Short mmCIF file of C-alpha atoms and ligand atoms in Angstrom, two decimals:
data_model
loop_
_atom_site.label_atom_id
_atom_site.label_comp_id
_atom_site.label_asym_id
_atom_site.label_seq_id
_atom_site.Cartn_x
_atom_site.Cartn_y
_atom_site.Cartn_z
CA MET A 7 0.02 -0.01 0.02
CA SER A 8 1.57 3.32 -0.97
CA GLY A 9 1.21 6.90 0.21
CA SER A 10 0.88 8.33 3.70
CA LEU A 11 -2.15 7.39 5.78
CA GLY A 12 -3.57 10.86 5.15
CA GLU A 13 -3.26 10.38 1.37
CA ARG A 14 -4.89 7.01 1.57
CA ILE A 15 -7.75 8.33 3.70
CA ALA A 16 -8.23 11.25 1.28
CA ALA A 17 -8.35 8.83 -1.65
CA ALA A 18 -10.88 6.61 0.16
CA ILE A 19 -13.02 9.66 0.99
CA GLY A 20 -12.76 10.74 -2.66
CA ARG A 21 -14.39 7.39 -3.57
CA ASP A 22 -16.86 7.07 -0.64
CA GLY A 23 -17.84 10.68 0.07
CA PRO A 24 -17.24 12.44 3.38
CA TRP A 25 -16.56 10.16 6.35
CA PRO A 26 -18.13 10.43 9.80
CA PHE A 27 -15.50 11.74 12.23
CA SER A 28 -15.61 8.40 14.07
CA ARG A 29 -14.53 6.56 10.93
CA PHE A 30 -11.74 9.08 10.39
CA MET A 31 -10.59 8.67 14.01
CA GLU A 32 -10.70 4.87 13.80
CA ALA A 33 -8.38 5.04 10.76
CA ALA A 34 -6.10 7.73 12.14
CA LEU A 35 -5.52 5.96 15.45
CA TYR A 36 -5.93 2.28 14.69
CA HIS A 37 -5.38 1.58 10.99
CA PRO A 38 -3.04 -1.46 10.94
CA GLU A 39 -0.79 0.30 8.48
CA GLY A 40 0.11 3.71 9.89
CA GLY A 41 -2.52 4.28 12.57
CA PHE A 42 -1.11 6.21 15.57
CA PHE A 43 -1.34 3.30 17.96
CA SER A 44 -0.17 0.77 15.33
CA ARG A 45 3.19 2.44 14.76
CA PRO A 46 6.35 0.95 16.23
CA GLY A 47 6.27 1.88 19.90
CA GLY A 48 2.49 2.11 19.73
CA GLY A 49 2.18 5.86 19.77
CA ALA A 50 3.56 6.89 23.16
CA GLY A 51 2.22 10.31 22.35
CA ARG A 52 1.34 11.37 25.85
CA ALA A 53 4.49 10.20 27.50
CA GLY A 54 7.17 12.80 28.06
CA ALA A 55 7.86 15.80 30.19
CA ASP A 56 4.57 17.61 29.83
CA PHE A 57 1.92 15.01 29.20
CA VAL A 58 1.95 11.66 31.01
CA THR A 59 -0.63 9.14 31.97
CA SER A 60 -0.83 8.24 35.64
CA PRO A 61 0.94 4.83 35.29
CA GLU A 62 3.78 6.62 33.45
CA VAL A 63 4.37 9.01 36.39
CA GLY A 64 6.02 6.18 38.34
CA PRO A 65 5.16 3.14 40.42
CA PHE A 66 2.91 4.87 42.93
CA PHE A 67 -0.29 4.87 40.85
CA GLY A 68 0.02 1.09 40.38
CA ALA A 69 0.47 0.65 44.15
CA LEU A 70 -2.72 2.63 44.77
CA VAL A 71 -4.62 0.67 42.13
CA ALA A 72 -3.39 -2.54 43.87
CA ARG A 73 -5.02 -1.23 47.08
CA ALA A 74 -8.24 -0.57 45.22
CA LEU A 75 -8.21 -4.11 43.75
CA ASP A 76 -7.70 -5.57 47.23
CA GLY A 77 -10.73 -3.60 48.44
CA PHE A 78 -12.88 -4.93 45.58
CA TRP A 79 -11.61 -8.45 46.15
CA VAL A 80 -12.57 -8.40 49.81
CA ARG A 81 -16.00 -6.95 48.98
CA LEU A 82 -16.53 -9.83 46.52
CA GLY A 83 -15.75 -12.32 49.30
CA ALA A 84 -12.10 -12.99 48.37
CA PRO A 85 -12.81 -15.28 45.39
CA ASP A 86 -10.07 -17.38 43.88
CA PRO A 87 -9.70 -16.91 40.93
CA PHE A 88 -10.24 -13.10 41.00
CA VAL A 89 -10.21 -11.65 37.50
CA VAL A 90 -8.89 -8.20 36.71
CA VAL A 91 -9.17 -7.01 33.14
CA GLU A 92 -7.17 -3.94 32.27
CA ALA A 93 -8.51 -2.53 28.97
CA GLY A 94 -6.39 -0.24 26.81
CA ALA A 95 -3.37 -1.55 28.80
CA GLY A 96 -0.78 0.08 26.55
CA THR A 97 2.75 -1.06 27.33
CA GLY A 98 1.75 -2.99 30.47
CA ARG A 99 3.30 -0.50 32.84
CA LEU A 100 0.30 -0.36 35.16
CA ALA A 101 0.09 -4.18 35.36
CA ARG A 102 3.75 -4.35 36.29
CA GLU A 103 3.39 -1.79 39.10
CA VAL A 104 0.21 -3.43 40.45
CA LEU A 105 2.10 -6.74 40.76
CA ARG A 106 5.20 -5.12 42.21
CA ALA A 107 3.01 -3.71 45.01
CA ARG A 108 2.21 -7.35 45.96
CA PRO A 109 -1.55 -6.97 46.52
CA ARG A 110 -3.17 -9.37 48.94
CA CYS A 111 -5.38 -10.66 46.15
CA GLY A 112 -2.18 -11.69 44.24
CA PRO A 113 -2.40 -15.49 44.81
CA ALA A 114 -5.98 -15.38 43.45
CA LEU A 115 -5.25 -12.92 40.67
CA ARG A 116 -5.82 -13.56 36.96
CA TYR A 117 -4.70 -10.27 35.30
CA VAL A 118 -5.86 -9.88 31.69
CA LEU A 119 -4.40 -7.06 29.67
CA VAL A 120 -6.61 -6.04 26.73
CA GLU A 121 -4.91 -3.99 24.06
CA ARG A 122 -5.88 -3.71 20.40
CA SER A 123 -2.50 -2.49 19.16
CA VAL A 124 -0.26 -5.35 18.01
CA ALA A 125 2.83 -3.14 18.64
CA LEU A 126 1.77 -2.50 22.24
CA ARG A 127 0.94 -6.17 22.89
CA ALA A 128 4.49 -6.91 21.78
CA ALA A 129 5.75 -4.27 24.24
CA GLN A 130 3.71 -6.01 27.03
CA ALA A 131 5.36 -9.31 26.23
CA GLU A 132 8.75 -7.68 26.71
CA LEU A 133 7.78 -6.24 30.09
CA LEU A 134 5.71 -9.00 31.64
CA ASP A 135 5.67 -12.77 32.05
CA LEU A 136 2.57 -13.51 29.98
CA GLU A 137 0.82 -16.87 29.69
CA PRO A 138 -1.06 -17.92 26.53
CA PRO A 139 -4.77 -17.11 27.00
CA GLU A 140 -5.80 -20.76 26.92
CA ILE A 141 -3.94 -21.56 30.13
CA ALA A 142 -4.33 -18.20 31.85
CA GLY A 143 -7.26 -19.47 33.94
CA GLY A 144 -4.72 -21.55 35.83
CA PRO A 145 -4.58 -25.23 36.71
CA VAL A 146 -7.79 -27.11 37.59
CA GLU A 147 -8.56 -30.17 39.66
CA PRO A 148 -10.97 -32.68 38.12
CA GLY A 149 -14.35 -32.42 39.86
CA GLU A 150 -16.65 -35.19 40.98
CA PRO A 151 -18.21 -37.13 38.04
CA GLY A 152 -20.77 -34.89 36.37
CA GLU A 153 -19.34 -31.71 37.99
CA ASP A 154 -17.09 -29.03 36.52
CA ALA A 155 -13.31 -29.04 37.20
CA GLU A 156 -12.35 -26.76 40.08
CA PRO A 157 -9.58 -24.13 39.81
CA VAL A 158 -6.60 -24.92 42.02
CA PRO A 159 -6.45 -22.04 44.58
CA GLY A 160 -3.42 -19.87 45.28
CA CYS A 161 -1.83 -20.12 41.79
CA GLY A 162 -1.81 -16.41 40.98
CA PRO A 163 -0.84 -14.00 39.83
CA ILE A 164 -1.26 -15.28 36.28
CA LEU A 165 -1.15 -12.77 33.44
CA THR A 166 -2.29 -12.88 29.87
CA SER A 167 -2.94 -10.44 27.00
CA LEU A 168 -5.86 -10.25 24.61
CA ASP A 169 -6.86 -8.00 21.74
CA SER A 170 -10.45 -7.45 22.87
CA LEU A 171 -12.61 -7.78 25.96
CA PRO A 172 -13.51 -11.31 27.11
CA GLY A 173 -17.02 -12.55 26.25
CA THR A 174 -20.29 -12.53 28.06
CA GLY A 175 -20.14 -13.22 31.79
CA ALA A 176 -16.41 -14.06 31.76
CA VAL A 177 -15.38 -11.67 34.49
CA ASP A 178 -15.92 -12.09 38.21
CA GLY A 179 -13.87 -9.18 39.47
CA VAL A 180 -12.88 -5.82 38.00
CA ILE A 181 -12.63 -4.30 34.52
CA LEU A 182 -10.31 -1.32 34.70
CA ALA A 183 -9.37 1.28 32.06
CA ASN A 184 -7.05 4.22 32.41
CA GLU A 185 -7.34 6.82 29.59
CA LEU A 186 -9.12 4.47 27.21
CA LEU A 187 -12.49 6.14 26.80
CA ASP A 188 -11.09 9.41 25.47
CA ASN A 189 -9.42 7.48 22.60
CA LEU A 190 -12.60 5.70 21.48
CA PRO A 191 -13.99 7.05 18.21
CA PHE A 192 -16.77 9.66 18.44
CA ASP A 193 -18.94 11.52 15.93
CA LEU A 194 -19.09 15.29 15.84
CA VAL A 195 -22.22 17.41 15.53
CA GLU A 196 -22.89 21.15 15.36
CA ARG A 197 -26.05 22.97 16.48
CA THR A 198 -27.83 24.59 13.53
CA THR A 199 -29.55 27.93 13.65
CA GLY A 200 -32.89 26.12 13.47
CA GLY A 201 -32.15 24.20 16.70
CA GLY A 202 -31.36 20.92 14.89
CA TRP A 203 -28.04 19.19 14.29
CA ALA A 204 -25.57 19.11 11.40
CA GLU A 205 -22.91 16.35 11.32
CA VAL A 206 -19.36 17.45 10.96
CA ARG A 207 -17.85 14.99 8.50
CA VAL A 208 -14.35 14.69 7.02
CA GLY A 209 -14.14 15.48 3.32
CA SER A 210 -11.24 15.46 0.88
CA GLY A 211 -10.25 17.74 -1.92
CA PRO A 212 -12.04 21.11 -2.28
CA THR A 213 -14.28 20.84 0.81
CA ALA A 214 -14.98 23.50 3.33
CA ASP A 215 -14.06 23.98 6.90
CA SER A 216 -17.46 25.40 7.49
CA GLY A 217 -17.38 25.58 11.22
CA SER A 218 -18.07 29.30 11.32
CA GLY A 219 -20.97 31.29 9.96
CA ASN A 220 -24.36 29.71 9.43
CA PRO A 221 -23.94 25.96 9.32
CA GLU A 222 -27.28 25.43 7.58
CA ASP A 223 -26.17 27.65 4.73
CA ALA A 224 -22.85 25.75 4.55
CA MET A 225 -24.29 22.31 4.52
CA ASP A 226 -23.04 20.13 1.74
CA ARG A 227 -21.73 23.11 -0.12
CA PRO A 228 -17.98 22.82 -0.82
CA ASP A 229 -16.07 26.00 -0.26
CA PRO A 230 -12.77 25.84 -2.06
CA SER A 231 -11.55 28.89 -0.18
CA GLY A 232 -12.11 27.26 3.26
CA PRO A 233 -9.15 26.31 5.42
CA HIS A 234 -7.75 22.82 4.72
CA ARG A 235 -5.75 20.40 6.78
CA GLY A 236 -3.53 18.79 4.21
CA ASP A 237 -5.82 16.87 1.90
CA LEU A 238 -8.74 16.89 4.36
CA GLY A 239 -11.31 19.38 5.40
CA GLU A 240 -14.59 19.56 7.34
CA VAL A 241 -18.00 19.19 5.60
CA LEU A 242 -21.28 19.81 7.32
CA VAL A 243 -24.12 17.49 6.32
CA PRO A 244 -27.58 17.04 7.76
CA ALA A 245 -27.32 14.64 10.70
CA SER A 246 -29.08 11.27 10.34
CA PRO A 247 -32.12 10.67 12.56
CA ASP A 248 -30.07 8.20 14.59
CA LEU A 249 -27.31 10.77 15.24
CA VAL A 250 -29.85 13.49 16.00
CA ALA A 251 -31.45 11.18 18.61
CA ALA A 252 -28.08 10.46 20.19
CA ALA A 253 -27.15 14.14 20.27
CA ASP A 254 -30.52 15.18 21.69
CA GLU A 255 -30.26 12.59 24.40
CA LEU A 256 -26.77 13.75 25.30
CA VAL A 257 -27.71 17.45 25.67
CA ALA A 258 -31.13 16.83 27.30
CA GLY A 259 -31.79 19.68 29.78
CA HIS A 260 -28.98 21.92 28.41
CA ARG A 261 -29.29 25.04 26.31
CA VAL A 262 -27.15 24.62 23.22
CA PRO A 263 -26.50 27.76 21.16
CA ALA A 264 -26.30 27.65 17.36
CA GLY A 265 -22.77 26.79 16.24
CA ALA A 266 -21.95 24.83 19.40
CA ARG A 267 -20.29 21.46 18.83
CA ILE A 268 -20.40 18.25 20.87
CA ALA A 269 -18.85 14.81 20.52
CA VAL A 270 -21.35 11.95 20.29
CA PRO A 271 -19.29 9.19 21.96
CA ARG A 272 -20.31 6.13 19.89
CA GLY A 273 -17.18 4.24 20.95
CA VAL A 274 -17.78 4.87 24.68
CA ASP A 275 -21.35 3.61 24.39
CA ASP A 276 -20.25 0.41 22.61
CA TRP A 277 -17.31 -0.21 24.94
CA ILE A 278 -19.34 0.18 28.13
CA ALA A 279 -22.01 -2.15 26.68
CA ALA A 280 -19.26 -4.75 25.99
CA ALA A 281 -17.74 -4.33 29.45
CA GLY A 282 -21.17 -4.62 31.03
CA SER A 283 -21.77 -7.84 29.16
CA ALA A 284 -18.33 -9.28 30.10
CA LEU A 285 -18.85 -8.51 33.82
CA ARG A 286 -20.78 -11.18 35.68
CA ARG A 287 -20.10 -9.78 39.14
CA GLY A 288 -17.96 -6.85 40.26
CA TRP A 289 -17.00 -3.43 39.05
CA VAL A 290 -15.95 -1.42 35.98
CA VAL A 291 -13.48 1.32 37.00
CA LEU A 292 -12.87 4.07 34.41
CA VAL A 293 -10.30 6.82 34.86
CA ASP A 294 -10.24 9.48 32.19
CA TYR A 295 -10.43 13.13 31.12
CA GLY A 296 -14.04 14.04 31.62
CA ALA A 297 -16.51 16.72 32.65
CA GLY A 298 -20.19 17.44 32.80
CA LEU A 299 -21.85 18.46 29.59
CA ALA A 300 -22.50 22.03 30.74
CA GLU A 301 -18.77 22.50 31.26
CA LEU A 302 -17.91 20.90 27.90
CA LEU A 303 -20.41 23.19 26.09
CA ASP A 304 -18.91 26.09 27.87
CA ARG A 305 -15.35 25.18 26.90
CA GLY A 306 -16.14 24.41 23.26
CA PRO A 307 -14.16 22.00 21.08
CA GLU A 308 -10.89 23.98 21.61
CA GLY A 309 -11.24 22.96 25.26
CA TRP A 310 -12.29 19.32 24.91
CA LEU A 311 -10.87 18.03 21.65
CA ARG A 312 -7.12 17.56 21.89
CA THR A 313 -4.28 16.08 19.86
CA TYR A 314 -0.81 15.02 21.00
CA ALA A 315 2.23 14.47 18.85
CA GLY A 316 5.84 13.95 19.70
CA HIS A 317 5.12 14.35 23.44
CA ARG A 318 3.49 17.76 22.94
CA ARG A 319 0.06 19.11 22.05
CA GLY A 320 -0.47 18.46 18.36
CA GLY A 321 -2.24 20.36 15.58
CA HIS A 322 -5.75 20.33 14.14
CA PRO A 323 -7.28 16.81 14.40
CA LEU A 324 -7.44 16.42 10.61
CA GLU A 325 -3.70 17.18 10.23
CA ARG A 326 -1.22 14.36 9.63
CA PRO A 327 -3.47 11.38 10.38
CA GLY A 328 -1.52 8.63 12.14
CA GLU A 329 1.12 11.01 13.44
CA GLN A 330 -0.91 12.44 16.32
CA ASP A 331 -3.15 11.14 19.04
CA ILE A 332 -6.78 12.40 18.92
CA THR A 333 -8.70 12.54 22.17
CA ALA A 334 -11.77 14.13 23.69
CA ASP A 335 -12.99 14.67 27.24
CA VAL A 336 -15.78 12.26 28.03
CA ALA A 337 -19.16 13.71 29.06
CA THR A 338 -20.08 12.36 32.46
CA GLU A 339 -23.70 12.16 31.41
CA ALA A 340 -22.69 9.82 28.53
CA VAL A 341 -20.89 7.44 30.95
CA HIS A 342 -23.90 7.40 33.30
CA ARG A 343 -26.38 6.70 30.50
CA ALA A 344 -24.22 4.00 28.94
CA ALA A 345 -23.79 2.38 32.35
CA HIS A 346 -27.51 2.41 32.95
CA ARG A 347 -28.13 0.86 29.52
CA ALA A 348 -25.56 -1.87 30.36
CA GLY A 349 -27.32 -2.70 33.62
CA LEU A 350 -24.54 -1.21 35.75
CA THR A 351 -25.02 1.13 38.75
CA VAL A 352 -22.88 4.25 39.13
CA GLU A 353 -21.37 3.57 42.54
CA SER A 354 -19.18 6.64 42.51
CA ASP A 355 -18.19 9.48 40.23
CA THR A 356 -15.36 11.58 41.54
CA THR A 357 -12.03 13.09 40.70
CA GLN A 358 -8.78 11.14 40.65
CA ALA A 359 -7.50 13.20 43.56
CA ALA A 360 -10.58 12.29 45.66
CA TRP A 361 -10.46 8.66 44.63
CA LEU A 362 -6.79 8.36 45.58
CA ALA A 363 -7.55 10.11 48.92
CA GLY A 364 -10.17 7.41 49.57
CA LEU A 365 -7.43 4.80 48.91
CA GLY A 366 -5.22 6.32 51.62
CA ILE A 367 -2.73 8.26 49.52
CA ASP A 368 -2.18 10.82 52.30
CA ASP A 369 -0.96 8.20 54.77
CA LEU A 370 1.31 6.65 52.18
CA VAL A 371 2.77 10.03 51.33
CA ALA A 372 3.35 10.78 55.02
CA GLU A 373 5.21 7.45 55.29
CA GLY A 374 7.26 8.34 52.22
CA ARG A 375 8.10 11.79 53.54
CA ALA A 376 9.17 10.27 56.91
CA ALA A 377 11.43 7.76 55.12
CA TRP A 378 13.04 10.55 53.10
CA GLU A 379 13.54 12.80 56.11
CA ALA A 380 15.02 9.97 58.14
CA GLY A 381 17.49 9.07 55.43
CA ALA A 382 18.03 12.41 53.71
CA ALA A 383 21.56 12.87 55.01
CA HIS A 384 22.69 9.54 53.51
CA PRO A 385 19.80 8.51 51.25
CA ASP A 386 19.35 4.75 50.79
CA LEU A 387 16.83 3.18 48.42
CA GLU A 388 14.01 3.42 50.93
CA ALA A 389 14.63 7.17 51.39
CA LEU A 390 14.76 7.78 47.67
CA ALA A 391 11.58 5.77 47.12
CA GLY A 392 9.98 7.90 49.88
CA ARG A 393 10.92 11.09 48.10
CA SER A 394 9.75 9.82 44.72
CA ARG A 395 6.38 8.86 46.29
CA VAL A 396 5.94 12.45 47.56
CA ASN A 397 6.66 13.85 44.08
CA GLU A 398 4.49 11.33 42.30
CA ALA A 399 1.57 12.00 44.67
CA ALA A 400 1.78 15.71 43.79
CA ALA A 401 1.45 14.91 40.08
CA LEU A 402 -1.31 12.34 40.53
CA THR A 403 -3.42 14.63 42.59
CA ASP A 404 -2.65 17.94 40.81
CA PRO A 405 -6.03 19.69 40.49
CA SER A 406 -5.04 21.29 37.17
CA GLY A 407 -3.63 18.00 35.81
CA LEU A 408 -4.12 14.29 36.51
CA GLY A 409 -5.88 14.92 39.80
CA ALA A 410 -8.79 16.43 37.87
CA HIS A 411 -9.41 13.23 35.85
CA ARG A 412 -12.79 11.61 36.52
CA VAL A 413 -13.03 8.18 38.10
CA TRP A 414 -16.30 6.41 37.44
CA VAL A 415 -16.91 3.22 39.43
CA LEU A 416 -19.72 1.21 37.91
CA ALA A 417 -21.04 -1.85 39.74
CA ARG A 418 -22.76 -5.06 38.90
CA ARG A 419 -24.02 -5.93 42.34
CA PRO A 420 -22.56 -9.08 43.84
CA SER A 421 -26.09 -10.30 44.54
CA ARG A 422 -26.72 -10.82 40.81
C1 SAM B 27 -3.99 6.70 25.85
S1 SAM B 27 -3.59 5.05 25.74
C2 SAM B 27 -3.56 4.64 27.48
C3 SAM B 27 -2.62 3.51 27.79
C4 SAM B 27 -2.50 3.12 29.25
N1 SAM B 27 -3.79 2.73 29.81
C5 SAM B 27 -1.98 4.30 30.07
O1 SAM B 27 -2.72 4.83 30.90
O2 SAM B 27 -0.81 4.64 29.90
C6 SAM B 27 -5.04 4.27 25.15
C7 SAM B 27 -4.79 2.80 24.81
O3 SAM B 27 -6.05 2.15 24.55
C8 SAM B 27 -5.84 1.27 23.42
N2 SAM B 27 -7.18 0.97 22.85
C9 SAM B 27 -8.02 1.75 22.17
N3 SAM B 27 -9.16 1.20 21.87
C10 SAM B 27 -9.10 -0.03 22.46
C11 SAM B 27 -10.04 -1.11 22.57
N4 SAM B 27 -11.25 -1.06 21.99
N5 SAM B 27 -9.62 -2.23 23.19
C12 SAM B 27 -8.42 -2.28 23.76
N6 SAM B 27 -7.51 -1.30 23.72
C13 SAM B 27 -7.83 -0.18 23.09
C14 SAM B 27 -4.95 2.06 22.51
O4 SAM B 27 -4.29 1.19 21.54
C15 SAM B 27 -3.96 2.64 23.54
O5 SAM B 27 -2.92 1.73 23.86
#
């Protein structure tokens, strides 16, 4: 296949007509040949000095997640096996730190990393001792005649890696995802002057970036003088009834001025439905950029649609497909509705800073500070780890950074 991913997308759009933004995002991030997360290294676009995910800050986030997992395990009655699925697991860094923290649930733990990027699954295999999926359930003892075989207790932790979520009812435990939802493809709509919705599609060739002015006038009318992003540009088309219904549901109760744009998170809806179906008993824990719809409307797309490239904020989302990450803050209302549809209860919805406080971060930081102060004159490993814990905690709870992430805990009640 020849040409850059952008050129290939432009050629395909030339044949098919303008693409929904979700289709463009799917190709730009996940196309097997040139998608951002398919590239060698799997698109470590947010790692670096300025933009890091919580597991990349250091080992402390993993240690706190290990505490959370222990809490869920106890609440489930300490089952063995206890399944933890980490979706969008990237390089496997979080899994490594969770295990290094030696959680109490470890001997019961079956840790399943789910990552769709082949390049990142290869990185996980470098970092972790992975078992093939077919034996990751652990050894079993034959049961009585006519009964199922019983898992041998105390064999964990056993790790494996998959490319998609396990099937219906496979998980008794926790499905966890850090910064996955914001990378799932969404559609874009813009409020029309008549109070309806136009869909913002991605066109190629002489199409318009018609995001300003009267969107109804601009619909479907190419404007060769409009700003372009390489070979691609925005095209407004009338939204389908299905998209209108999804957008209306999302903004219910909010005043949306003409010209305002929102993301309709198709990927989030589908993923939460799949997680709900995989979870027999336990919790889905989602950590991500997010905010209420009122705030997102207030901020506008400049405030909720972001790109990252080369460890920095990138350019316009249509620029250089495959070379930059494309992400959007997730509307809290969308998570709540998707959870409800999936038969899950929203057990808590809080900030990362508050969630970590509930896991006892303050006591652990105080211990770290004491270890550093005790050893500061001649720092040993314990003192250095103590100092690092203090610094990591500041980053993980920073109210203008990672501490402001939302943490949604969705429950499938153990009684089910
Ligand atoms: C921003 S990265 C986060 C990686 C890691 N969780 C972290 O916090 O550092 C999002 C990851 O989700 C993966 N991903 C996207 N959609 C996925 C899906 N449907 N199933 C599994 N992984 C997915 C991407 O390939 C990427 O590795």
